[in-house]
PDB file of C-alpha atoms in Angstrom:
ATOM      1  CA  UNK A  10      10.723  11.397   7.416  1.00 95.00           C
ATOM      2  CA  UNK A  11      12.050   7.872   7.011  1.00 96.00           C
ATOM      3  CA  UNK A  12       9.287   5.469   5.886  1.00 98.00           C
ATOM      4  CA  UNK A  13       9.660   1.686   5.721  1.00 97.00           C
ATOM      5  CA  UNK A  14       7.385   0.094   3.113  1.00 98.00           C
ATOM      6  CA  UNK A  15       6.589  -3.623   3.052  1.00 98.00           C
ATOM      7  CA  UNK A  16       4.658  -5.939   0.737  1.00 97.00           C
ATOM      8  CA  UNK A  17       4.087  -9.511  -0.415  1.00 97.00           C
ATOM      9  CA  UNK A  18       6.897 -11.467   1.260  1.00 95.00           C
ATOM     10  CA  UNK A  19       8.494 -11.572   4.685  1.00 94.00           C
ATOM     11  CA  UNK A  20      11.938 -10.037   4.717  1.00 91.00           C
ATOM     12  CA  UNK A  21      14.417 -12.503   6.241  1.00 89.00           C
ATOM     13  CA  UNK A  22      16.848  -9.662   6.806  1.00 88.00           C
ATOM     14  CA  UNK A  23      14.385  -7.662   8.904  1.00 91.00           C
ATOM     15  CA  UNK A  24      12.392 -10.487  10.487  1.00 88.00           C
ATOM     16  CA  UNK A  25      14.462 -13.640  11.009  1.00 85.00           C
ATOM     17  CA  UNK A  26      17.749 -11.762  11.444  1.00 86.00           C
ATOM     18  CA  UNK A  27      16.288  -8.750  13.209  1.00 87.00           C
ATOM     19  CA  UNK A  28      18.558  -6.145  14.737  1.00 87.00           C
ATOM     20  CA  UNK A  29      17.105  -2.915  16.180  1.00 84.00           C
ATOM     21  CA  UNK A  30      19.587  -0.784  14.266  1.00 88.00           C
ATOM     22  CA  UNK A  31      18.013  -1.936  10.963  1.00 88.00           C
ATOM     23  CA  UNK A  32      14.918   0.092  11.861  1.00 91.00           C
ATOM     24  CA  UNK A  33      16.800   3.014  13.366  1.00 92.00           C
ATOM     25  CA  UNK A  34      15.232   6.303  12.368  1.00 93.00           C
ATOM     26  CA  UNK A  35      12.099   4.733  10.830  1.00 96.00           C
ATOM     27  CA  UNK A  36       9.145   6.935  11.768  1.00 97.00           C
ATOM     28  CA  UNK A  37       6.332   5.285   9.788  1.00 98.00           C
ATOM     29  CA  UNK A  38       5.698   1.809   8.362  1.00 98.00           C
ATOM     30  CA  UNK A  39       3.347   1.321   5.410  1.00 98.00           C
ATOM     31  CA  UNK A  40       2.381  -2.244   4.433  1.00 98.00           C
ATOM     32  CA  UNK A  41       0.896  -2.884   0.999  1.00 98.00           C
ATOM     33  CA  UNK A  42      -0.762  -6.257   1.544  1.00 97.00           C
ATOM     34  CA  UNK A  43      -0.258 -10.027   1.392  1.00 97.00           C
ATOM     35  CA  UNK A  44       1.565 -10.089   4.724  1.00 97.00           C
ATOM     36  CA  UNK A  45       0.518 -12.097   7.775  1.00 95.00           C
ATOM     37  CA  UNK A  46      -0.928 -10.185  10.738  1.00 95.00           C
ATOM     38  CA  UNK A  47       1.765 -11.666  12.998  1.00 93.00           C
ATOM     39  CA  UNK A  48       4.462 -10.245  10.706  1.00 94.00           C
ATOM     40  CA  UNK A  49       2.986  -6.744  10.849  1.00 95.00           C
ATOM     41  CA  UNK A  50       2.456  -7.048  14.594  1.00 94.00           C
ATOM     42  CA  UNK A  51       6.162  -7.862  14.944  1.00 92.00           C
ATOM     43  CA  UNK A  52       7.051  -4.460  13.477  1.00 93.00           C
ATOM     44  CA  UNK A  53       4.421  -2.727  15.602  1.00 92.00           C
ATOM     45  CA  UNK A  54       6.065  -4.301  18.670  1.00 90.00           C
ATOM     46  CA  UNK A  55       9.726  -3.885  17.724  1.00 89.00           C
ATOM     47  CA  UNK A  56       9.595  -0.388  16.263  1.00 89.00           C
ATOM     48  CA  UNK A  57       8.161   2.792  17.747  1.00 88.00           C
ATOM     49  CA  UNK A  58       6.750   3.781  14.355  1.00 94.00           C
ATOM     50  CA  UNK A  59       3.047   3.235  13.664  1.00 96.00           C
ATOM     51  CA  UNK A  60       2.189   0.457  11.187  1.00 97.00           C
ATOM     52  CA  UNK A  61      -0.529   1.288   8.645  1.00 98.00           C
ATOM     53  CA  UNK A  62      -1.659  -1.287   6.096  1.00 98.00           C
ATOM     54  CA  UNK A  63      -4.034  -2.263   3.306  1.00 98.00           C
ATOM     55  CA  UNK A  64      -5.177  -5.755   2.342  1.00 97.00           C
ATOM     56  CA  UNK A  65      -3.677  -7.813  -0.475  1.00 97.00           C
ATOM     57  CA  UNK A  66      -5.486 -10.231  -2.764  1.00 96.00           C
ATOM     58  CA  UNK A  67      -4.221 -13.242  -0.771  1.00 94.00           C
ATOM     59  CA  UNK A  68      -5.171 -11.835   2.644  1.00 94.00           C
ATOM     60  CA  UNK A  69      -8.113 -13.270   4.551  1.00 90.00           C
ATOM     61  CA  UNK A  70     -11.084 -11.010   5.324  1.00 87.00           C
ATOM     62  CA  UNK A  71     -10.049  -8.237   7.694  1.00 88.00           C
ATOM     63  CA  UNK A  72     -10.243  -9.057  11.407  1.00 87.00           C
ATOM     64  CA  UNK A  73      -9.314  -6.172  13.707  1.00 83.00           C
ATOM     65  CA  UNK A  74      -8.228  -8.467  16.549  1.00 85.00           C
ATOM     66  CA  UNK A  75      -5.752 -10.328  14.333  1.00 87.00           C
ATOM     67  CA  UNK A  76      -3.820  -7.159  13.516  1.00 87.00           C
ATOM     68  CA  UNK A  77      -3.184  -6.006  17.084  1.00 82.00           C
ATOM     69  CA  UNK A  78      -1.435  -2.654  17.158  1.00 85.00           C
ATOM     70  CA  UNK A  79      -1.585  -2.022  13.414  1.00 95.00           C
ATOM     71  CA  UNK A  80      -3.970   0.414  11.708  1.00 96.00           C
ATOM     72  CA  UNK A  81      -5.998  -0.674   8.682  1.00 97.00           C
ATOM     73  CA  UNK A  82      -6.377   2.291   6.320  1.00 98.00           C
ATOM     74  CA  UNK A  83      -8.682   0.654   3.764  1.00 97.00           C
ATOM     75  CA  UNK A  84     -10.967   3.330   2.295  1.00 98.00           C
ATOM     76  CA  UNK A  85      -9.639   5.828   4.857  1.00 97.00           C
ATOM     77  CA  UNK A  86      -7.483   8.929   4.932  1.00 98.00           C
ATOM     78  CA  UNK A  87      -5.229   8.672   7.968  1.00 97.00           C
ATOM     79  CA  UNK A  88      -3.313  11.792   8.957  1.00 97.00           C
ATOM     80  CA  UNK A  89       0.119  11.279  10.517  1.00 97.00           C
ATOM     81  CA  UNK A  90       2.210  14.323  11.441  1.00 95.00           C
ATOM     82  CA  UNK A  91       0.297  16.367   8.889  1.00 96.00           C
ATOM     83  CA  UNK A  92       0.749  13.794   6.094  1.00 97.00           C
ATOM     84  CA  UNK A  93      -2.528  12.556   4.584  1.00 98.00           C
ATOM     85  CA  UNK A  94      -2.371   8.836   3.755  1.00 98.00           C
ATOM     86  CA  UNK A  95      -5.066   7.184   1.607  1.00 98.00           C
ATOM     87  CA  UNK A  96      -5.476   3.389   1.566  1.00 98.00           C
ATOM     88  CA  UNK A  97      -6.985   1.301  -1.260  1.00 98.00           C
ATOM     89  CA  UNK A  98      -6.064  -2.378  -1.028  1.00 98.00           C
ATOM     90  CA  UNK A  99      -6.891  -5.380  -3.191  1.00 97.00           C
ATOM     91  CA  UNK A 100      -6.151  -6.372  -6.762  1.00 98.00           C
ATOM     92  CA  UNK A 101      -7.923  -6.708 -10.079  1.00 98.00           C
ATOM     93  CA  UNK A 102     -10.693  -9.328  -9.842  1.00 97.00           C
ATOM     94  CA  UNK A 103      -9.627 -12.609 -11.429  1.00 96.00           C
ATOM     95  CA  UNK A 104     -11.674 -14.987  -9.262  1.00 93.00           C
ATOM     96  CA  UNK A 105     -15.450 -14.331  -9.013  1.00 90.00           C
ATOM     97  CA  UNK A 106     -15.867 -15.087  -5.293  1.00 87.00           C
ATOM     98  CA  UNK A 107     -12.552 -13.872  -3.901  1.00 91.00           C
ATOM     99  CA  UNK A 108     -12.258 -11.229  -1.195  1.00 93.00           C
ATOM    100  CA  UNK A 109     -10.016  -8.205  -1.753  1.00 96.00           C
ATOM    101  CA  UNK A 110     -10.441  -8.370  -5.519  1.00 97.00           C
ATOM    102  CA  UNK A 111     -12.221  -5.708  -7.577  1.00 97.00           C
ATOM    103  CA  UNK A 112     -13.175  -4.968 -11.142  1.00 97.00           C
ATOM    104  CA  UNK A 113     -12.155  -1.584 -12.497  1.00 98.00           C
ATOM    105  CA  UNK A 114     -15.775  -0.485 -12.019  1.00 98.00           C
ATOM    106  CA  UNK A 115     -15.825  -1.669  -8.392  1.00 98.00           C
ATOM    107  CA  UNK A 116     -12.582   0.174  -7.600  1.00 98.00           C
ATOM    108  CA  UNK A 117     -13.948   3.342  -9.191  1.00 98.00           C
ATOM    109  CA  UNK A 118     -17.006   3.005  -6.944  1.00 98.00           C
ATOM    110  CA  UNK A 119     -14.748   2.757  -3.864  1.00 98.00           C
ATOM    111  CA  UNK A 120     -12.972   5.940  -4.913  1.00 98.00           C
ATOM    112  CA  UNK A 121     -16.267   7.758  -5.532  1.00 98.00           C
ATOM    113  CA  UNK A 122     -17.392   6.892  -1.995  1.00 98.00           C
ATOM    114  CA  UNK A 123     -14.276   8.698  -0.722  1.00 98.00           C
ATOM    115  CA  UNK A 124     -15.142  12.008  -2.379  1.00 97.00           C
ATOM    116  CA  UNK A 125     -16.252  13.701   0.882  1.00 97.00           C
ATOM    117  CA  UNK A 126     -13.185  12.475   2.775  1.00 97.00           C
ATOM    118  CA  UNK A 127     -10.991  13.712  -0.067  1.00 98.00           C
ATOM    119  CA  UNK A 128     -12.752  17.062  -0.051  1.00 97.00           C
ATOM    120  CA  UNK A 129     -12.599  17.398   3.749  1.00 97.00           C
ATOM    121  CA  UNK A 130      -8.861  16.567   3.807  1.00 97.00           C
ATOM    122  CA  UNK A 131      -8.125  18.607   0.658  1.00 97.00           C
ATOM    123  CA  UNK A 132      -6.689  15.557  -1.092  1.00 98.00           C
ATOM    124  CA  UNK A 133      -3.891  13.284   0.103  1.00 98.00           C
ATOM    125  CA  UNK A 134      -0.094  13.090   0.130  1.00 98.00           C
ATOM    126  CA  UNK A 135       0.491   9.325  -0.045  1.00 98.00           C
ATOM    127  CA  UNK A 136      -1.549   6.620  -1.777  1.00 98.00           C
ATOM    128  CA  UNK A 137      -1.044   3.118  -0.343  1.00 98.00           C
ATOM    129  CA  UNK A 138      -2.432   0.253  -2.414  1.00 98.00           C
ATOM    130  CA  UNK A 139      -1.756  -3.383  -3.112  1.00 98.00           C
ATOM    131  CA  UNK A 140      -2.153  -3.267  -6.895  1.00 98.00           C
ATOM    132  CA  UNK A 141      -0.240  -0.863  -9.137  1.00 97.00           C
ATOM    133  CA  UNK A 142      -1.747   1.700 -11.481  1.00 97.00           C
ATOM    134  CA  UNK A 143      -2.439   0.682 -15.074  1.00 96.00           C
ATOM    135  CA  UNK A 144       0.622   1.119 -17.244  1.00 93.00           C
ATOM    136  CA  UNK A 145       3.066   1.745 -14.378  1.00 94.00           C
ATOM    137  CA  UNK A 146       4.789  -1.344 -12.919  1.00 89.00           C
ATOM    138  CA  UNK A 147       1.820  -3.614 -13.757  1.00 91.00           C
ATOM    139  CA  UNK A 148       1.760  -6.719 -15.940  1.00 90.00           C
ATOM    140  CA  UNK A 149      -0.461  -7.715 -18.864  1.00 91.00           C
ATOM    141  CA  UNK A 150      -2.120 -10.725 -17.209  1.00 92.00           C
ATOM    142  CA  UNK A 151      -5.433  -9.976 -15.476  1.00 94.00           C
ATOM    143  CA  UNK A 152      -4.334 -10.832 -11.891  1.00 94.00           C
ATOM    144  CA  UNK A 153      -1.425  -8.358 -12.061  1.00 94.00           C
ATOM    145  CA  UNK A 154      -3.027  -5.665 -14.195  1.00 95.00           C
ATOM    146  CA  UNK A 155      -3.139  -2.229 -12.603  1.00 97.00           C
ATOM    147  CA  UNK A 156      -6.159   0.003 -12.079  1.00 98.00           C
ATOM    148  CA  UNK A 157      -6.662   2.870 -14.525  1.00 98.00           C
ATOM    149  CA  UNK A 158      -8.610   4.767 -11.852  1.00 98.00           C
ATOM    150  CA  UNK A 159      -5.457   4.924  -9.691  1.00 98.00           C
ATOM    151  CA  UNK A 160      -3.731   6.867 -12.452  1.00 97.00           C
ATOM    152  CA  UNK A 161      -6.708   9.230 -12.689  1.00 98.00           C
ATOM    153  CA  UNK A 162      -6.749   9.692  -8.908  1.00 98.00           C
ATOM    154  CA  UNK A 163      -3.030  10.506  -8.910  1.00 98.00           C
ATOM    155  CA  UNK A 164      -3.399  12.898 -11.838  1.00 97.00           C
ATOM    156  CA  UNK A 165      -6.209  14.748 -10.057  1.00 97.00           C
ATOM    157  CA  UNK A 166      -4.673  15.036  -6.568  1.00 98.00           C
ATOM    158  CA  UNK A 167      -0.926  14.893  -7.350  1.00 98.00           C
ATOM    159  CA  UNK A 168       0.272  13.138  -4.189  1.00 98.00           C
ATOM    160  CA  UNK A 169       3.990  13.093  -3.485  1.00 98.00           C
ATOM    161  CA  UNK A 170       4.128   9.299  -3.149  1.00 98.00           C
ATOM    162  CA  UNK A 171       2.309   6.179  -4.390  1.00 98.00           C
ATOM    163  CA  UNK A 172       3.364   2.853  -2.838  1.00 98.00           C
ATOM    164  CA  UNK A 173       2.063  -0.513  -3.982  1.00 98.00           C
ATOM    165  CA  UNK A 174       3.010  -4.187  -3.965  1.00 96.00           C
ATOM    166  CA  UNK A 175       1.605  -7.184  -5.865  1.00 96.00           C
ATOM    167  CA  UNK A 176       4.256  -7.279  -8.643  1.00 93.00           C
ATOM    168  CA  UNK A 177       7.125  -9.356  -7.286  1.00 90.00           C
ATOM    169  CA  UNK A 178      10.796  -8.874  -8.072  1.00 85.00           C
ATOM    170  CA  UNK A 179      11.161 -12.584  -8.903  1.00 84.00           C
ATOM    171  CA  UNK A 180       8.569 -12.523 -11.723  1.00 79.00           C
ATOM    172  CA  UNK A 181      11.409 -11.897 -14.179  1.00 70.00           C
ATOM    173  CA  UNK A 182       9.687  -9.015 -15.949  1.00 68.00           C
ATOM    174  CA  UNK A 183      12.177  -6.196 -15.472  1.00 74.00           C
ATOM    175  CA  UNK A 184      11.148  -5.352 -11.916  1.00 84.00           C
ATOM    176  CA  UNK A 185      11.225  -1.611 -11.271  1.00 90.00           C
ATOM    177  CA  UNK A 186      11.532  -0.436  -7.655  1.00 95.00           C
ATOM    178  CA  UNK A 187      11.061   3.301  -8.241  1.00 96.00           C
ATOM    179  CA  UNK A 188       9.174   5.044 -11.033  1.00 95.00           C
ATOM    180  CA  UNK A 189       7.473   8.359 -11.642  1.00 96.00           C
ATOM    181  CA  UNK A 190       3.918   9.413 -12.571  1.00 96.00           C
ATOM    182  CA  UNK A 191       4.051  13.130 -13.231  1.00 95.00           C
ATOM    183  CA  UNK A 192       4.950  14.738  -9.893  1.00 95.00           C
ATOM    184  CA  UNK A 193       4.333  11.496  -7.956  1.00 98.00           C
ATOM    185  CA  UNK A 194       7.093   9.078  -7.005  1.00 97.00           C
ATOM    186  CA  UNK A 195       5.931   5.464  -7.423  1.00 98.00           C
ATOM    187  CA  UNK A 196       7.548   2.766  -5.257  1.00 98.00           C
ATOM    188  CA  UNK A 197       7.016  -0.977  -5.505  1.00 97.00           C
ATOM    189  CA  UNK A 198       7.202  -2.059  -1.844  1.00 97.00           C
ATOM    190  CA  UNK A 199       7.898  -5.746  -2.575  1.00 96.00           C
ATOM    191  CA  UNK A 200       9.796  -7.269   0.388  1.00 95.00           C
ATOM    192  CA  UNK A 201      10.967  -3.976   1.941  1.00 96.00           C
ATOM    193  CA  UNK A 202      12.308  -0.576   1.020  1.00 96.00           C
ATOM    194  CA  UNK A 203      13.089   2.653   2.885  1.00 96.00           C
ATOM    195  CA  UNK A 204      11.918   5.992   1.549  1.00 96.00           C
ATOM    196  CA  UNK A 205      13.056   9.434   2.657  1.00 95.00           C
ATOM    197  CA  UNK A 206       9.793  11.368   2.505  1.00 94.00           C
ATOM    198  CA  UNK A 207       9.940  15.191   2.616  1.00 86.00           C
ATOM    199  CA  UNK A 208       7.774  16.591   5.416  1.00 75.00           C
TER     200      UNK A 208
END
């Protein structure tokens, strides 16, 4: 299955200079946050693939009407063609009152609340988040630090794929598009990237 992943910045190549053939064969679109609803709606309109997304730390509070034909998978396990997709958006909390920001403890609590969904679905195949996992593609500063509980979640359930955003290619820190955590392929979805996912 061909999956298009998006995060953090609008791709001029796909959006401003759109040609249908650029999305040819794409069967699923996963968006990892900090993208305008109108941008995601564009892909929902121009491509037959469903668009599933999580919120980024710069996104406004979720409003279902703003996102049109896109599916928010925050704290959900969405099943698409037998593939179980778990969504956990947001970043490490660096501003006390901000939405879509969480302490490590708060993110752990979100994951604990999912235990029955995880049990019912017998785990998950893809984790979609905004922030990375601690120690894999994250940075040392608090806003871009990854969550340790993501690593623990991946170690426990061994999904095939973990996609995140939040760490931009232009930060000048040795940007890494694809990495590995045990059996799990890790992809930084910044801008856009196409993944061939085994069904």
